[in-house]
Amino acid sequence: MDYQRIFEEINEEIKNDAPCGEVASYIPELGRVDPNKFGVHLTTVNGEHYSFGDSDEKFSIQSIAKVLSLAMAYNMEGEALWERVGVEPSGTPFNSLVQLEYDMGIPRNPFINAGALVIADILVSHLANPKEELIRFVREVSGNNEIDYCTRIAESEKSMGYRNAALINLMKSFGNIKNDIDVVMDFYFNLCSIEMTCKELSRTFLFLATYGICPETKQTILSVSKAKRINAIMQLCGFYDEAGEFSFKVGLPGKSGVGGGIVAIYPNKYSIAVWSPRLNKKGNSSKGIKFLELLTTKTQASIF
Amino acid sequence: MDYQRIFEEINEEIKNDAPCGEVASYIPELGRVDPNKFGVHLTTVNGEHYSFGDSDEKFSIQSIAKVLSLAMAYNMEGEALWERVGVEPSGTPFNSLVQLEYDMGIPRNPFINAGALVIADILVSHLANPKEELIRFVREVSGNNEIDYCTRIAESEKSMGYRNAALINLMKSFGNIKNDIDVVMDFYFNLCSIEMTCKELSRTFLFLATYGICPETKQTILSVSKAKRINAIMQLCGFYDEAGEFSFKVGLPGKSGVGGGIVAIYPNKYSIAVWSPRLNKKGNSSKGIKFLELLTTKTQASIF
Amino acid sequence: MDYQRIFEEINEEIKNDAPCGEVASYIPELGRVDPNKFGVHLTTVNGEHYSFGDSDEKFSIQSIAKVLSLAMAYNMEGEALWERVGVEPSGTPFNSLVQLEYDMGIPRNPFINAGALVIADILVSHLANPKEELIRFVREVSGNNEIDYCTRIAESEKSMGYRNAALINLMKSFGNIKNDIDVVMDFYFNLCSIEMTCKELSRTFLFLATYGICPETKQTILSVSKAKRINAIMQLCGFYDEAGEFSFKVGLPGKSGVGGGIVAIYPNKYSIAVWSPRLNKKGNSSKGIKFLELLTTKTQASIF
Amino acid sequence: MDYQRIFEEINEEIKNDAPCGEVASYIPELGRVDPNKFGVHLTTVNGEHYSFGDSDEKFSIQSIAKVLSLAMAYNMEGEALWERVGVEPSGTPFNSLVQLEYDMGIPRNPFINAGALVIADILVSHLANPKEELIRFVREVSGNNEIDYCTRIAESEKSMGYRNAALINLMKSFGNIKNDIDVVMDFYFNLCSIEMTCKELSRTFLFLATYGICPETKQTILSVSKAKRINAIMQLCGFYDEAGEFSFKVGLPGKSGVGGGIVAIYPNKYSIAVWSPRLNKKGNSSKGIKFLELLTTKTQASIF
C-alpha cells in the first residue's frame, strides 16, 4: 500500500486544523518541547519504511516504555505475573489511587502507573543491574545500540514524583512491592525517560507485529501467545480512560506517552509511531490520534 | 480449517473438568435451565458450518441482544448516538450506579445495563411499534423468521427489575431518558428475552464478520465503519469487568449473556456462538470462555 | 436571657449582607417563594416565646419532617429500626446512590433521602392509613390541629421524583423496602410537603429539648433515651455533608430542609426555628446558619 | 454524683462479657499489650477524681494525641487552619486515600490520618524544634512534666508507615504539605507514640471540659470558642466511621486511639479516660465504648 501518499493526503486534511491541547508541563523538561513538532514513521513487517515530518527527532517516549518493561518481565515471570497485576481497563485516570485501594494493592493493568511500578519491582527482583539490563534489552529489541535514558528527564521526574510515591507506598502497605521503594522508583523514572525518534520507536515495536520474532535477527523475543497477549492489553488499556475511544476510532492496539508519542501495531502488517506533543484532556496526543484515525479509515484496515 | 476436529479435540480436553460456577437464578425461568447443556456453532464468512453438542437448542440470549439493538440505533442516529452513551469500559460491574452518578447520567458504554437502556430509549423515540420493528430487524439480520421474544422471560425479568428501574430513574433525573420509563423498560425486558440456538446466534452475528454485509442477501446492514466500531466496542466492553481477561485469553471481540451464551467474531473469518449456562463470578459462561480460549490458542488465530 | 434583644442585634449585623445563594427550584412551587423572607421563632422549655420577622408565615418544612417520621417509627420499632438504617454521617450528598450501592441497600442514616424512604416504608408497614396517622401524630406533637400537608407540593415533588425513585428501587433490589414502591413514594412526598410557620415549627420540636415530654400535656412522646438519640443523629447527620460545619459553628443538633427552614435544639433550654429560602451550595439556608452561628456565639451557649 | 459506685456497678454488669475484638497488631509493640487490661479515670471540673482498674498504667495514646496537636496548631493558625483541612466526618476508614483524591488533597477532618499529617506539617512550619515544643505543650496542658514520647513505638510505626507515606505523598502532590516529608512523618510518628495513664489522660483533656482554661493554673490554653469547636469536631469525627454510633450511644464528644484508649468530654462536668486494648472492627475499643455507654445511660447525662 502506498502509505507515503496517504500520509501526504492526511497531512493536507489536517495541517490547517486549529492546534488542540497543551504540551505536558508537570516537569520543565517536557514543557520546553516545541508543541508544533509532528512526526510519523511506519515500518512494515517486510521491512518497508514510510516517514513524514519530524520523524528523525528524538523525544521522550515516557509511558510507551512500559510495554517494553512488561515484555521483559513477562518473559521472566510467565503467567505468574498476573497474580500481581490485572489485565482489565481501569475506568479511572492513569494515576488514580481509588482503584488501588479497593483492589487491595493489585493494579488493574500494567500500563497505569501503579501497574508499571509493580512491573519495575519485578524486574528489580530479577536483575542484578536493572537499569543496565533493561536498556540492553531495549537496544536488542530495537536493533539500535544508541537508545538511551535521558538522565535529565529522569531526575526531573523524580523530583516531582509525589503521586507515584503515594502509589508505590500504598502498594507496599498491601505487600505488593517487594524491593526498596527508592530503588524501584529510580528504576521506574529511568524507564520513563527513554528517548527515541519515530523511526526508532516504530522499528522497536515491530516485534509485536511479527508475533514476537525480531524482524532482523529472527530471534524470538516473546512467544506468539505472549506477543498477542501484550497486544490485547494495549488494546484494552493502552490509552488510560480513552482506550475505548482509541479502539473505536483507530481500531489498532497501541500505547501513548505524555511526551506526545503513540505507537500502534497492526499485527502481521506494520508498526507505526506518531509524535505530536499537544495532549488532549485524557493525556493523549490529539493530533496523533487524529492522524491514526484517518489512516485506518482511508486504508479501511484495522484489526476489526 | 478443520474446526470440527478442533471442537472434538477441545471437548476431549475439557469434558472431565469439574463443573465451574452456577446458573443465573435471579429469575426462576433462568434458574431452571439444565446447567450441563453445552453447545457450539461456528459459521464462516464462506457459509461453512461447524457444530458441537446442544447447538440446536434454544436458550435466552439475554444481553447478547444488546449488540443488535445497538446496531439498529446506530444506523438511525449515526455518530450523534455517542452524545448519550460512551464507548469506554466501565471498570465496574454491569449494573453499577456509581459510575452513572459520577458521569451525570451518561453510561460508559452501550453494553452495561444503563447504556442498553439508553439505546432502548433511542429506539422507542424512533420506532412506532418498537417491539415489532426490533424483532423484524433481528429476523432480517438472522435470515430467520422464527426468531422471537420469550414473553415468560420478559415478564419474569420485569417483576424483578428493581435494579434496572433504579438505573433508568437515575438517568431520567439527569435528562438522559426521553420517553416514559415503563414503556422503555417493557421494551428493554423484551429485548433481553430473545431466544436463539447456537446455530441461529452464530448466523445472526455473521454480519459483523463481513463488515456489515448480510452474507446471504448481500444487503448492507451496517456501513463498514459502523460494523468495525461495534466490534471494537465488543472487544472493550463485551464482558463487563472481565473484558480484559477475555481479550487477553481469547483475542476476539465478543459479547456474553447471563443465559450462558457467548458470541465472538473473527472479522473476515467467522462468527461463533457457544452456550454453557454455568457462570463465573463476573457473570460470564465459564466453560464458554475456556472453549474459546482453547480454540484461538489451537488455531493460533486471533485479531492480535 | 433576653433573646429578643439578641435577635435585633444579630439582625442589625447581618441585614446589609449581600444575599447569598438561590431558592430551591427543582419544583416550581418552591421556586416561587420570595427569596428575601426571613423569620425566627424560639420557644423555651418554660414556654417563653421570642420571634423575629416573618415568623408567622407558612413555608414547606420539607426534610425537617423526616425527624418527625423517624420519631414515630422509632417508637414503633425500637432499636430493631437500626438494622435497616444506620446512624453514621454519609460523607456524600443527600441523594447519593454511591454509598447505598457499597452498603448493599442500607442507608447511612435516616435523614438522607434513602434513609427517610426506609423510615417511610416502616411506617407504611405499621399504619393502616399512613398519611392520616402521620399527620395526626404531627398535630399531637405540635399541639396544633391545623398542621397539614400541601397537596400541590406533594404532587409537584412526585412528578420530579426520578432520583428518589432510583434510590427506592435500588433499595428494593437489596430487599430493604418491603411495601409497594408507589405507596411508599406517595407517603414520602406527602411527608415532605408539610407546611408550618417558624412559630409552629419551633413549638413542634420542643419535645426534643424536653427529653421526649410534650411540654403542654406532659405526655411522653419519646423515652428520654430515644429523644437524646434523635438529637445525636441530628447533630451528626442533620445537614448532609455540612453537618460538621454546622456543629462546628453553631454547636446544636438541628435539621434543615430545602424550603430554607432550619430547626435547632438546645436540650433543656429551647427549640428554635429559622427560615430564609436562599440555600448555599450544600443545600442549607445560608442566612439561617449565619443567624444561628451568631446566636450561639453571642449567648456563649451551645452543647459543647 | 457517686461515680465510684457507678463504676463498680458497670463493672459488675460487664465483667463476665465474652472478650470482644483483638489488640492492634500492625506493629509488634502494640501487639504485646495484655488484651485484658482495663482502666478508667474520671476527673471533674471541680478537681474530683474517680478511678477503676488499671488506671495508673501507661499505654500508647496513639491518635488521641491528634487532639492536642490540633489544639496547638489551631492556636497558632486561627481559622485559617480550615483552608487546609475540613471539619466534616469522612464516611470512610481513617486511612482512606479515596476521599483525599476526590477532594484534591484536602483531608475531611484533622483526626483522620491525612488530616493529622497536615496539622503536623503546620506545626513543623511554626516550630523551631517541633518535637521538643509539642511535648512541652502537652506537659503544660497536663500539668505533668513526666509525659513523654515512646521512642520504641515511634520507630516501630515509622518502619511500617507505608500507608501514611502514601497519604502524605498524595497530599504533597496536591500542594497541601509544605515541609519535607521525612521531617513531618518523623514528627507525626512521635506524636502518636505519647504514653499516658488513664489518670493522666483524663487530667490532660480537662481543659476541653473547662472551655479552654487550665483547671489548675487558670491559664487560657484555648479561647472558649476554639475549645467548643474542638469538642464539636471530636463529636463528629472522633471515632472514624463509628462517630455516629458513639454519639448515638454515648452522647459525648470523644476521641479514640488504636492503643485502646478513649477520652470523652462532658463540658462543664468532667473529662473521662478509659482503656481496654481489644478493638472492634472499626478500630475503637469495644469495652471502652460499652463502659461509656452504660455510664451516660445510668447517669442519664449526656450533651443531648
mmCIF file of N, CA, C and O in Angstrom, chain A residues 75-145:
data_model
loop_
_atom_site.group_PDB
_atom_site.id
_atom_site.type_symbol
_atom_site.label_atom_id
_atom_site.label_comp_id
_atom_site.label_asym_id
_atom_site.label_seq_id
_atom_site.Cartn_x
_atom_site.Cartn_y
_atom_site.Cartn_z
ATOM 1 N N ASN A 75 8.398 -12.318 30.129
ATOM 2 C CA ASN A 75 9.314 -13.401 29.780
ATOM 3 C C ASN A 75 9.912 -14.076 30.995
ATOM 4 O O ASN A 75 10.087 -15.285 31.037
ATOM 5 N N MET A 76 10.210 -13.288 31.987
ATOM 6 C CA MET A 76 10.872 -13.833 33.179
ATOM 7 C C MET A 76 9.903 -14.536 34.122
ATOM 8 O O MET A 76 10.251 -15.542 34.724
ATOM 9 N N GLU A 77 8.708 -13.967 34.284
ATOM 10 C CA GLU A 77 7.755 -14.480 35.273
ATOM 11 C C GLU A 77 6.723 -15.420 34.669
ATOM 12 O O GLU A 77 6.110 -16.213 35.382
ATOM 13 N N GLY A 78 6.501 -15.310 33.389
ATOM 14 C CA GLY A 78 5.417 -16.085 32.784
ATOM 15 C C GLY A 78 4.074 -15.655 33.337
ATOM 16 O O GLY A 78 3.932 -14.524 33.833
ATOM 17 N N GLU A 79 3.096 -16.573 33.313
ATOM 18 C CA GLU A 79 1.732 -16.201 33.684
ATOM 19 C C GLU A 79 1.593 -15.871 35.181
ATOM 20 O O GLU A 79 0.597 -15.277 35.597
ATOM 21 N N ALA A 80 2.601 -16.247 35.976
ATOM 22 C CA ALA A 80 2.560 -15.892 37.401
ATOM 23 C C ALA A 80 2.528 -14.379 37.592
ATOM 24 O O ALA A 80 2.089 -13.871 38.626
ATOM 25 N N LEU A 81 2.985 -13.687 36.572
ATOM 26 C CA LEU A 81 2.977 -12.216 36.607
ATOM 27 C C LEU A 81 1.608 -11.671 36.991
ATOM 28 O O LEU A 81 1.481 -10.680 37.720
ATOM 29 N N TRP A 82 0.569 -12.317 36.470
ATOM 30 C CA TRP A 82 -0.798 -11.790 36.611
ATOM 31 C C TRP A 82 -1.383 -11.983 37.988
ATOM 32 O O TRP A 82 -2.527 -11.609 38.251
ATOM 33 N N GLU A 83 -0.619 -12.566 38.891
ATOM 34 C CA GLU A 83 -1.078 -12.582 40.279
ATOM 35 C C GLU A 83 -0.840 -11.225 40.940
ATOM 36 O O GLU A 83 -1.451 -10.910 41.943
ATOM 37 N N ARG A 84 0.052 -10.466 40.361
ATOM 38 C CA ARG A 84 0.401 -9.175 40.987
ATOM 39 C C ARG A 84 -0.130 -7.958 40.242
ATOM 40 O O ARG A 84 -0.038 -6.835 40.734
ATOM 41 N N VAL A 85 -0.663 -8.182 39.047
ATOM 42 C CA VAL A 85 -1.225 -7.057 38.283
ATOM 43 C C VAL A 85 -2.295 -7.623 37.352
ATOM 44 O O VAL A 85 -2.147 -8.749 36.858
ATOM 45 N N GLY A 86 -3.403 -6.894 37.169
ATOM 46 C CA GLY A 86 -4.504 -7.372 36.353
ATOM 47 C C GLY A 86 -4.346 -7.046 34.879
ATOM 48 O O GLY A 86 -3.302 -6.529 34.443
ATOM 49 N N VAL A 87 -5.367 -7.375 34.097
ATOM 50 C CA VAL A 87 -5.347 -7.057 32.667
ATOM 51 C C VAL A 87 -6.623 -6.316 32.270
ATOM 52 O O VAL A 87 -7.007 -6.282 31.108
ATOM 53 N N GLU A 88 -7.284 -5.706 33.258
ATOM 54 C CA GLU A 88 -8.542 -5.018 32.972
ATOM 55 C C GLU A 88 -8.339 -3.508 32.818
ATOM 56 O O GLU A 88 -7.511 -2.923 33.516
ATOM 57 N N PRO A 89 -9.105 -2.888 31.940
ATOM 58 C CA PRO A 89 -9.097 -1.423 31.862
ATOM 59 C C PRO A 89 -9.432 -0.843 33.227
ATOM 60 O O PRO A 89 -10.182 -1.452 33.997
ATOM 61 N N SER A 90 -8.886 0.324 33.526
ATOM 62 C CA SER A 90 -9.053 0.832 34.885
ATOM 63 C C SER A 90 -10.332 1.629 35.082
ATOM 64 O O SER A 90 -10.855 1.693 36.185
ATOM 65 N N GLY A 91 -10.835 2.242 34.031
ATOM 66 C CA GLY A 91 -12.026 3.071 34.211
ATOM 67 C C GLY A 91 -11.778 4.347 34.979
ATOM 68 O O GLY A 91 -12.685 5.090 35.293
ATOM 69 N N THR A 92 -10.513 4.599 35.317
ATOM 70 C CA THR A 92 -10.155 5.813 36.066
ATOM 71 C C THR A 92 -8.854 6.358 35.491
ATOM 72 O O THR A 92 -8.151 5.656 34.778
ATOM 73 N N PRO A 93 -8.492 7.613 35.834
ATOM 74 C CA PRO A 93 -7.255 8.168 35.288
ATOM 75 C C PRO A 93 -6.021 7.318 35.631
ATOM 76 O O PRO A 93 -6.043 6.516 36.555
ATOM 77 N N PHE A 94 -4.962 7.557 34.892
ATOM 78 C CA PHE A 94 -3.774 6.690 34.939
ATOM 79 C C PHE A 94 -3.082 6.638 36.294
ATOM 80 O O PHE A 94 -2.366 5.716 36.589
ATOM 81 N N ASN A 95 -3.312 7.655 37.114
ATOM 82 C CA ASN A 95 -2.577 7.677 38.367
ATOM 83 C C ASN A 95 -3.512 7.631 39.577
ATOM 84 O O ASN A 95 -3.184 8.097 40.646
ATOM 85 N N SER A 96 -4.674 7.045 39.393
ATOM 86 C CA SER A 96 -5.664 7.035 40.454
ATOM 87 C C SER A 96 -5.303 6.085 41.584
ATOM 88 O O SER A 96 -4.831 4.974 41.384
ATOM 89 N N LEU A 97 -5.560 6.521 42.801
ATOM 90 C CA LEU A 97 -5.345 5.661 43.961
ATOM 91 C C LEU A 97 -6.619 4.943 44.373
ATOM 92 O O LEU A 97 -6.583 3.969 45.114
ATOM 93 N N VAL A 98 -7.737 5.450 43.918
ATOM 94 C CA VAL A 98 -9.032 4.900 44.315
ATOM 95 C C VAL A 98 -9.110 3.408 44.012
ATOM 96 O O VAL A 98 -9.384 2.588 44.876
ATOM 97 N N GLN A 99 -8.853 3.091 42.752
ATOM 98 C CA GLN A 99 -8.957 1.693 42.333
ATOM 99 C C GLN A 99 -8.025 0.810 43.144
ATOM 100 O O GLN A 99 -8.390 -0.269 43.596
ATOM 101 N N LEU A 100 -6.827 1.314 43.336
ATOM 102 C CA LEU A 100 -5.798 0.555 44.037
ATOM 103 C C LEU A 100 -6.219 0.243 45.465
ATOM 104 O O LEU A 100 -5.924 -0.820 46.007
ATOM 105 N N GLU A 101 -6.914 1.177 46.072
ATOM 106 C CA GLU A 101 -7.350 0.957 47.445
ATOM 107 C C GLU A 101 -8.448 -0.114 47.489
ATOM 108 O O GLU A 101 -8.399 -1.022 48.305
ATOM 109 N N TYR A 102 -9.419 -0.010 46.568
ATOM 110 C CA TYR A 102 -10.492 -1.012 46.557
ATOM 111 C C TYR A 102 -9.959 -2.399 46.220
ATOM 112 O O TYR A 102 -10.457 -3.392 46.720
ATOM 113 N N ASP A 103 -8.971 -2.450 45.340
ATOM 114 C CA ASP A 103 -8.461 -3.753 44.911
ATOM 115 C C ASP A 103 -7.277 -4.235 45.750
ATOM 116 O O ASP A 103 -6.510 -5.098 45.315
ATOM 117 N N MET A 104 -7.118 -3.687 46.923
ATOM 118 C CA MET A 104 -6.120 -4.152 47.888
ATOM 119 C C MET A 104 -4.701 -4.184 47.327
ATOM 120 O O MET A 104 -3.952 -5.151 47.551
ATOM 121 N N GLY A 105 -4.340 -3.160 46.603
ATOM 122 C CA GLY A 105 -2.958 -3.040 46.158
ATOM 123 C C GLY A 105 -2.609 -3.757 44.873
ATOM 124 O O GLY A 105 -1.443 -3.769 44.467
ATOM 125 N N ILE A 106 -3.602 -4.374 44.218
ATOM 126 C CA ILE A 106 -3.359 -5.025 42.924
ATOM 127 C C ILE A 106 -3.802 -4.068 41.818
ATOM 128 O O ILE A 106 -4.993 -3.816 41.651
ATOM 129 N N PRO A 107 -2.869 -3.533 41.040
ATOM 130 C CA PRO A 107 -3.253 -2.588 39.988
ATOM 131 C C PRO A 107 -4.069 -3.287 38.911
ATOM 132 O O PRO A 107 -3.863 -4.469 38.639
ATOM 133 N N ARG A 108 -4.967 -2.549 38.299
ATOM 134 C CA ARG A 108 -5.826 -3.121 37.275
ATOM 135 C C ARG A 108 -5.071 -3.638 36.048
ATOM 136 O O ARG A 108 -5.469 -4.608 35.442
ATOM 137 N N ASN A 109 -4.030 -2.949 35.659
ATOM 138 C CA ASN A 109 -3.281 -3.397 34.482
ATOM 139 C C ASN A 109 -1.858 -2.849 34.531
ATOM 140 O O ASN A 109 -1.561 -1.958 35.335
ATOM 141 N N PRO A 110 -0.970 -3.365 33.689
ATOM 142 C CA PRO A 110 0.450 -2.987 33.806
ATOM 143 C C PRO A 110 0.790 -1.626 33.198
ATOM 144 O O PRO A 110 1.958 -1.235 33.243
ATOM 145 N N PHE A 111 -0.198 -0.922 32.631
ATOM 146 C CA PHE A 111 0.111 0.347 31.978
ATOM 147 C C PHE A 111 -0.286 1.562 32.795
ATOM 148 O O PHE A 111 0.204 2.657 32.551
ATOM 149 N N ILE A 112 -1.210 1.423 33.731
ATOM 150 C CA ILE A 112 -1.394 2.539 34.654
ATOM 151 C C ILE A 112 -0.131 2.615 35.506
ATOM 152 O O ILE A 112 0.613 1.641 35.636
ATOM 153 N N ASN A 113 0.128 3.785 36.089
ATOM 154 C CA ASN A 113 1.388 3.958 36.817
ATOM 155 C C ASN A 113 1.612 2.872 37.870
ATOM 156 O O ASN A 113 2.712 2.332 37.994
ATOM 157 N N ALA A 114 0.567 2.568 38.633
ATOM 158 C CA ALA A 114 0.733 1.582 39.700
ATOM 159 C C ALA A 114 1.191 0.248 39.123
ATOM 160 O O ALA A 114 2.088 -0.408 39.668
ATOM 161 N N GLY A 115 0.583 -0.161 38.026
ATOM 162 C CA GLY A 115 0.941 -1.425 37.402
ATOM 163 C C GLY A 115 2.367 -1.416 36.894
ATOM 164 O O GLY A 115 3.113 -2.393 37.055
ATOM 165 N N ALA A 116 2.771 -0.316 36.301
ATOM 166 C CA ALA A 116 4.138 -0.225 35.782
ATOM 167 C C ALA A 116 5.155 -0.232 36.921
ATOM 168 O O ALA A 116 6.272 -0.726 36.768
ATOM 169 N N LEU A 117 4.751 0.284 38.077
ATOM 170 C CA LEU A 117 5.642 0.235 39.240
ATOM 171 C C LEU A 117 5.797 -1.204 39.732
ATOM 172 O O LEU A 117 6.892 -1.611 40.137
ATOM 173 N N VAL A 118 4.719 -1.971 39.703
ATOM 174 C CA VAL A 118 4.823 -3.386 40.076
ATOM 175 C C VAL A 118 5.742 -4.124 39.097
ATOM 176 O O VAL A 118 6.594 -4.924 39.513
ATOM 177 N N ILE A 119 5.599 -3.849 37.812
ATOM 178 C CA ILE A 119 6.478 -4.471 36.806
ATOM 179 C C ILE A 119 7.940 -4.086 37.081
ATOM 180 O O ILE A 119 8.844 -4.928 37.030
ATOM 181 N N ALA A 120 8.149 -2.812 37.406
ATOM 182 C CA ALA A 120 9.512 -2.355 37.735
ATOM 183 C C ALA A 120 10.040 -3.117 38.947
ATOM 184 O O ALA A 120 11.193 -3.554 38.983
ATOM 185 N N ASP A 121 9.185 -3.306 39.930
ATOM 186 C CA ASP A 121 9.586 -4.043 41.137
ATOM 187 C C ASP A 121 9.976 -5.480 40.783
ATOM 188 O O ASP A 121 10.961 -6.011 41.301
ATOM 189 N N ILE A 122 9.222 -6.092 39.900
ATOM 190 C CA ILE A 122 9.531 -7.463 39.469
ATOM 191 C C ILE A 122 10.892 -7.517 38.783
ATOM 192 O O ILE A 122 11.711 -8.406 39.050
ATOM 193 N N LEU A 123 11.148 -6.545 37.911
ATOM 194 C CA LEU A 123 12.449 -6.529 37.228
ATOM 195 C C LEU A 123 13.587 -6.303 38.224
ATOM 196 O O LEU A 123 14.644 -6.925 38.120
ATOM 197 N N VAL A 124 13.366 -5.419 39.191
ATOM 198 C CA VAL A 124 14.396 -5.187 40.206
ATOM 199 C C VAL A 124 14.701 -6.494 40.956
ATOM 200 O O VAL A 124 15.856 -6.776 41.297
ATOM 201 N N SER A 125 13.660 -7.303 41.189
ATOM 202 C CA SER A 125 13.885 -8.600 41.853
ATOM 203 C C SER A 125 14.718 -9.545 40.998
ATOM 204 O O SER A 125 15.509 -10.329 41.507
ATOM 205 N N HIS A 126 14.522 -9.489 39.684
ATOM 206 C CA HIS A 126 15.168 -10.446 38.787
ATOM 207 C C HIS A 126 16.566 -10.036 38.325
ATOM 208 O O HIS A 126 17.376 -10.895 37.980
ATOM 209 N N LEU A 127 16.808 -8.731 38.252
ATOM 210 C CA LEU A 127 18.017 -8.263 37.569
ATOM 211 C C LEU A 127 19.073 -7.781 38.561
ATOM 212 O O LEU A 127 18.750 -7.102 39.548
ATOM 213 N N ALA A 128 20.323 -8.109 38.250
ATOM 214 C CA ALA A 128 21.412 -7.656 39.111
ATOM 215 C C ALA A 128 21.615 -6.151 38.945
ATOM 216 O O ALA A 128 21.781 -5.420 39.923
ATOM 217 N N ASN A 129 21.572 -5.701 37.699
ATOM 218 C CA ASN A 129 21.745 -4.270 37.414
ATOM 219 C C ASN A 129 20.576 -3.803 36.552
ATOM 220 O O ASN A 129 20.688 -3.705 35.322
ATOM 221 N N PRO A 130 19.443 -3.542 37.182
ATOM 222 C CA PRO A 130 18.201 -3.315 36.433
ATOM 223 C C PRO A 130 18.347 -2.290 35.302
ATOM 224 O O PRO A 130 17.951 -2.546 34.164
ATOM 225 N N LYS A 131 18.902 -1.146 35.604
ATOM 226 C CA LYS A 131 18.975 -0.101 34.583
ATOM 227 C C LYS A 131 19.802 -0.550 33.382
ATOM 228 O O LYS A 131 19.386 -0.373 32.241
ATOM 229 N N GLU A 132 20.952 -1.157 33.647
ATOM 230 C CA GLU A 132 21.821 -1.594 32.557
ATOM 231 C C GLU A 132 21.131 -2.693 31.742
ATOM 232 O O GLU A 132 21.135 -2.675 30.512
ATOM 233 N N GLU A 133 20.547 -3.648 32.435
ATOM 234 C CA GLU A 133 19.984 -4.788 31.720
ATOM 235 C C GLU A 133 18.723 -4.424 30.950
ATOM 236 O O GLU A 133 18.477 -4.953 29.874
ATOM 237 N N LEU A 134 17.936 -3.498 31.487
ATOM 238 C CA LEU A 134 16.753 -3.082 30.740
ATOM 239 C C LEU A 134 17.154 -2.388 29.443
ATOM 240 O O LEU A 134 16.624 -2.695 28.376
ATOM 241 N N ILE A 135 18.099 -1.452 29.542
ATOM 242 C CA ILE A 135 18.448 -0.701 28.328
ATOM 243 C C ILE A 135 19.110 -1.638 27.308
ATOM 244 O O ILE A 135 18.928 -1.473 26.087
ATOM 245 N N ARG A 136 19.818 -2.647 27.815
ATOM 246 C CA ARG A 136 20.404 -3.630 26.903
ATOM 247 C C ARG A 136 19.295 -4.374 26.143
ATOM 248 O O ARG A 136 19.373 -4.568 24.930
ATOM 249 N N PHE A 137 18.245 -4.735 26.894
ATOM 250 C CA PHE A 137 17.099 -5.410 26.270
ATOM 251 C C PHE A 137 16.442 -4.507 25.220
ATOM 252 O O PHE A 137 16.147 -4.928 24.091
ATOM 253 N N VAL A 138 16.240 -3.268 25.562
ATOM 254 C CA VAL A 138 15.604 -2.328 24.619
ATOM 255 C C VAL A 138 16.468 -2.180 23.366
ATOM 256 O O VAL A 138 15.958 -2.149 22.236
ATOM 257 N N ARG A 139 17.765 -2.090 23.546
ATOM 258 C CA ARG A 139 18.669 -1.955 22.392
ATOM 259 C C ARG A 139 18.611 -3.193 21.495
ATOM 260 O O ARG A 139 18.627 -3.079 20.264
ATOM 261 N N GLU A 140 18.534 -4.320 22.127
ATOM 262 C CA GLU A 140 18.457 -5.567 21.382
ATOM 263 C C GLU A 140 17.190 -5.605 20.537
ATOM 264 O O GLU A 140 17.213 -5.888 19.341
ATOM 265 N N VAL A 141 16.069 -5.312 21.197
ATOM 266 C CA VAL A 141 14.768 -5.323 20.516
ATOM 267 C C VAL A 141 14.749 -4.324 19.365
ATOM 268 O O VAL A 141 14.183 -4.588 18.302
ATOM 269 N N SER A 142 15.369 -3.182 19.609
ATOM 270 C CA SER A 142 15.293 -2.118 18.599
ATOM 271 C C SER A 142 16.385 -2.236 17.558
ATOM 272 O O SER A 142 16.395 -1.494 16.573
ATOM 273 N N GLY A 143 17.332 -3.139 17.774
ATOM 274 C CA GLY A 143 18.461 -3.246 16.856
ATOM 275 C C GLY A 143 19.261 -1.961 16.782
ATOM 276 O O GLY A 143 19.743 -1.557 15.729
ATOM 277 N N ASN A 144 19.372 -1.273 17.903
ATOM 278 C CA ASN A 144 19.966 0.061 17.881
ATOM 279 C C ASN A 144 20.685 0.310 19.200
ATOM 280 O O ASN A 144 20.055 0.489 20.238
ATOM 281 N N ASN A 145 21.991 0.349 19.135
ATOM 282 C CA ASN A 145 22.775 0.480 20.355
ATOM 283 C C ASN A 145 22.847 1.894 20.924
ATOM 284 O O ASN A 145 23.436 2.119 21.970
#
